[in-house]
PDB file of C-alpha atoms in Angstrom:
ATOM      1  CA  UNK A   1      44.927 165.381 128.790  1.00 64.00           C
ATOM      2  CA  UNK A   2      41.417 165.326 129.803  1.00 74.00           C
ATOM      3  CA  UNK A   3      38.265 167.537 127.599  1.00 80.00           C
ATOM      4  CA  UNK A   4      36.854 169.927 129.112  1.00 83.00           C
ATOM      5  CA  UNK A   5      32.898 170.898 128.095  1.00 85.00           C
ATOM      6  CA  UNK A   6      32.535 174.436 127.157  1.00 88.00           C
ATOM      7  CA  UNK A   7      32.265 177.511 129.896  1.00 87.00           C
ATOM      8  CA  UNK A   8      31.798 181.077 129.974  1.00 88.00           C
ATOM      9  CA  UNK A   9      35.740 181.536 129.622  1.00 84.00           C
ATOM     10  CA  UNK A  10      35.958 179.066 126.668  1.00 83.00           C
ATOM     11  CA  UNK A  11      33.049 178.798 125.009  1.00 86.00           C
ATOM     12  CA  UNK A  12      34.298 175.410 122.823  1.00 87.00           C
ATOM     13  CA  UNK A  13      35.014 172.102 124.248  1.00 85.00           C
ATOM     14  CA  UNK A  14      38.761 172.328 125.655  1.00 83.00           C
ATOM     15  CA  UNK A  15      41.736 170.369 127.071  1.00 79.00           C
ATOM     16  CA  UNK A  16      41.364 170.701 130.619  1.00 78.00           C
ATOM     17  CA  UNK A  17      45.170 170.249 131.781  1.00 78.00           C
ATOM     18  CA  UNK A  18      44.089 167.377 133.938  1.00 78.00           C
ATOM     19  CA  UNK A  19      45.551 163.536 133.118  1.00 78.00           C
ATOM     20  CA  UNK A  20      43.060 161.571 132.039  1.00 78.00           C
ATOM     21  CA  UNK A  21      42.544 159.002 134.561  1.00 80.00           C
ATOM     22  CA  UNK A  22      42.147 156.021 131.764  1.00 83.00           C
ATOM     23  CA  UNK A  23      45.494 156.304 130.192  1.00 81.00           C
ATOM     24  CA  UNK A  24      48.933 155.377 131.789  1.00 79.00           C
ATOM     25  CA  UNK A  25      51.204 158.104 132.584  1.00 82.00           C
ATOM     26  CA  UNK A  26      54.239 157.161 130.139  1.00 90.00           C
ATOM     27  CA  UNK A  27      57.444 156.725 131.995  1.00 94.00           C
ATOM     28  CA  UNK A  28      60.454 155.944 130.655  1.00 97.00           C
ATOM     29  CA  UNK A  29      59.995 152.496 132.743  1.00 97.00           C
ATOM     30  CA  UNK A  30      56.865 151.977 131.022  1.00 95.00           C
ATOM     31  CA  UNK A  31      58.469 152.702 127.660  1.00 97.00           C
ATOM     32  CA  UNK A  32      60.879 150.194 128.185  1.00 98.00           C
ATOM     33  CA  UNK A  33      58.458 147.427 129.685  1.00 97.00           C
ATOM     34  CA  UNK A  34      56.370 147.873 126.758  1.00 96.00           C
ATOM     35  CA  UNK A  35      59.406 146.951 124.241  1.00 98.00           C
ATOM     36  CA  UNK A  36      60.242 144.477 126.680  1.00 98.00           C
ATOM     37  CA  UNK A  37      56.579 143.376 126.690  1.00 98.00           C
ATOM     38  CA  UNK A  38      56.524 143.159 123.039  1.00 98.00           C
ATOM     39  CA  UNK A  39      60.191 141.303 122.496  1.00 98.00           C
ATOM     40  CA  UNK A  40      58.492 138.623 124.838  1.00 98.00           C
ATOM     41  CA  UNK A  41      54.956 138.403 123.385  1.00 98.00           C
ATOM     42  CA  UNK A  42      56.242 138.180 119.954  1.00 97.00           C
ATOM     43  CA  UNK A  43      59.100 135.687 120.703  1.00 98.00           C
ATOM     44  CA  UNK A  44      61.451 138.410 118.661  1.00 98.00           C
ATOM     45  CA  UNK A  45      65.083 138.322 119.425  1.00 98.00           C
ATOM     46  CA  UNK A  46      66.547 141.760 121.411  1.00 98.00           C
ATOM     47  CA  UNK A  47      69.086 141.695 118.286  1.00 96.00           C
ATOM     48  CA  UNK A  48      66.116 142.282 116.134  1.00 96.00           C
ATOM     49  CA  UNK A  49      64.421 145.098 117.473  1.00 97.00           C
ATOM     50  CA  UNK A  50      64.656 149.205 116.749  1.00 95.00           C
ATOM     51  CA  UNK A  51      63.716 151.498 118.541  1.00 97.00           C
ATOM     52  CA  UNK A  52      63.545 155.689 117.896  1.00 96.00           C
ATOM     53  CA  UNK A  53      63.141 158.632 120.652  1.00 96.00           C
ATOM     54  CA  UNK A  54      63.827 162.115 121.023  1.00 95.00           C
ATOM     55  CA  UNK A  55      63.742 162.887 124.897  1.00 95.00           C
ATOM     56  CA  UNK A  56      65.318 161.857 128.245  1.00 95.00           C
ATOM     57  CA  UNK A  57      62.468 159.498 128.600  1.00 96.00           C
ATOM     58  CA  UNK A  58      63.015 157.615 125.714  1.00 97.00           C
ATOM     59  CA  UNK A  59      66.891 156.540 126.867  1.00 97.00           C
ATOM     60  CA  UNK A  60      66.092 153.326 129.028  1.00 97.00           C
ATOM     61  CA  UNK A  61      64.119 151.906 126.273  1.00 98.00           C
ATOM     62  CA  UNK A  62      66.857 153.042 123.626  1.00 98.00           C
ATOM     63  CA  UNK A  63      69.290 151.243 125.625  1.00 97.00           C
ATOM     64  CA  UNK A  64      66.974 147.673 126.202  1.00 98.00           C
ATOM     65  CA  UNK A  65      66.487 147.591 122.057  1.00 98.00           C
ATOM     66  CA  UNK A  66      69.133 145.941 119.869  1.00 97.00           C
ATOM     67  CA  UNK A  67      69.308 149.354 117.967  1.00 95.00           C
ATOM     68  CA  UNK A  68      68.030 152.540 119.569  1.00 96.00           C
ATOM     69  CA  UNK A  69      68.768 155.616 117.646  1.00 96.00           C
ATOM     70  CA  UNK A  70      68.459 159.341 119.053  1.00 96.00           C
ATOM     71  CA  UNK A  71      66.577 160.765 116.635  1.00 95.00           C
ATOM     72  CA  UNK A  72      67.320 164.544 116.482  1.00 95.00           C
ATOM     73  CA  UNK A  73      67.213 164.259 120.366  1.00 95.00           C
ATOM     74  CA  UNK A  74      68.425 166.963 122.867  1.00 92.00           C
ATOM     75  CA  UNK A  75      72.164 166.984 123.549  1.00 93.00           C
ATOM     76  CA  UNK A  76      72.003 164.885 126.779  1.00 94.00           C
ATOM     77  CA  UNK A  77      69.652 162.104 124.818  1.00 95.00           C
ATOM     78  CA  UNK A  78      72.380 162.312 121.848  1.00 94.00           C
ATOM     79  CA  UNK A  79      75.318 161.855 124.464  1.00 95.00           C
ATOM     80  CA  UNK A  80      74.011 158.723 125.868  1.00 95.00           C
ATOM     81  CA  UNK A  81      72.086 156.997 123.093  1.00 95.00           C
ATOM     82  CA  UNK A  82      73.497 153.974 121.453  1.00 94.00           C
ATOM     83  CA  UNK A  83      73.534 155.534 118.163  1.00 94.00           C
ATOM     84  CA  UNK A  84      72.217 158.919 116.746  1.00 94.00           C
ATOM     85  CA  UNK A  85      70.774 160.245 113.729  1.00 94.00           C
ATOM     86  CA  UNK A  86      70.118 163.363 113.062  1.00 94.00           C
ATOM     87  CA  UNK A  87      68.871 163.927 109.519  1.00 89.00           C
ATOM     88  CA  UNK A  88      65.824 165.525 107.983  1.00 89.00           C
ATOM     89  CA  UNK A  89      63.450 162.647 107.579  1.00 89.00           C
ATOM     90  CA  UNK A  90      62.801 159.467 109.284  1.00 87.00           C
ATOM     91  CA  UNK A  91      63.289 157.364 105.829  1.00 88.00           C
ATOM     92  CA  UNK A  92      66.944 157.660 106.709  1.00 87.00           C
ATOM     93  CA  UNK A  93      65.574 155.075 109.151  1.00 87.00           C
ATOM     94  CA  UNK A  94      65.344 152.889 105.717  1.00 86.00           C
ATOM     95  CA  UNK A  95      69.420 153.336 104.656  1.00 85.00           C
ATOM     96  CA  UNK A  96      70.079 152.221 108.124  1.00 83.00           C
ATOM     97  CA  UNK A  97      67.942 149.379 107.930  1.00 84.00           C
ATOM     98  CA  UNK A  98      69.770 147.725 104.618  1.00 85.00           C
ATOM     99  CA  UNK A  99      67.766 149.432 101.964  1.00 80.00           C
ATOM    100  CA  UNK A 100      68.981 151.146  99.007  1.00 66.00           C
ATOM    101  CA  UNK A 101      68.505 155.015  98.499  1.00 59.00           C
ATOM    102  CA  UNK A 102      65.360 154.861  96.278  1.00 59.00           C
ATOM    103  CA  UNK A 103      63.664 152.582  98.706  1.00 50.00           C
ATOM    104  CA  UNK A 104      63.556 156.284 100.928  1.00 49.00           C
ATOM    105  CA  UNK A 105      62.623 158.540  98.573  1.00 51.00           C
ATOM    106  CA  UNK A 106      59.119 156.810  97.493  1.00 48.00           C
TER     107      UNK A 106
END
């Protein structure tokens, strides 16, 4: 969102609730080019990538990783997700990944 310079109803520099023109508006097509973007730049196989969302936006680029995980997602995100987690920190992220219990608790 765009800044706003102070007024006589806000008297502090504000968000505006206008886009900013400068950044992308992020779709969940852009979410998924930018993995796909990435995969290619980087010459890294799909079977090696991960990928974490929460939202209805994140589910096209969940479903274009080699592991996309709903993390603690709405219901309709959790339903179609390739996998889910829905634990109390993100180092269970680490467990999935091959590592041992204290690797997630420094």
């Amino acid at each position: 969102l765009a800044e706003s310079p102070p007024n006589d109803a806000y008297p502090y520099t504000h968000l505006s609730g206008d886009l900013a023109p400068e950044y992308p508006i992020v779709t969940p097509e852009y979410k998924r080019h930018v993995l796909e973007s990435l995969i290619q730049e980087h010459s890294i196989p799909v079977s090696e990538t991960l990928v974490v969302g929460d939202g209805s936006n994140d589910l096209l680029m969940l479903g274009a990783a080699g592991l996309g995980i709903a993390w603690r997602a709405k219901e309709r995100v959790q339903r179609e997700a390739p996998q889910r987690l829905n634990g109390t920190t993100l180092s269970d992220l680490i467990y999935i990944l091959g590592g041992g219990v204290e690797d997630g608790n420094n």
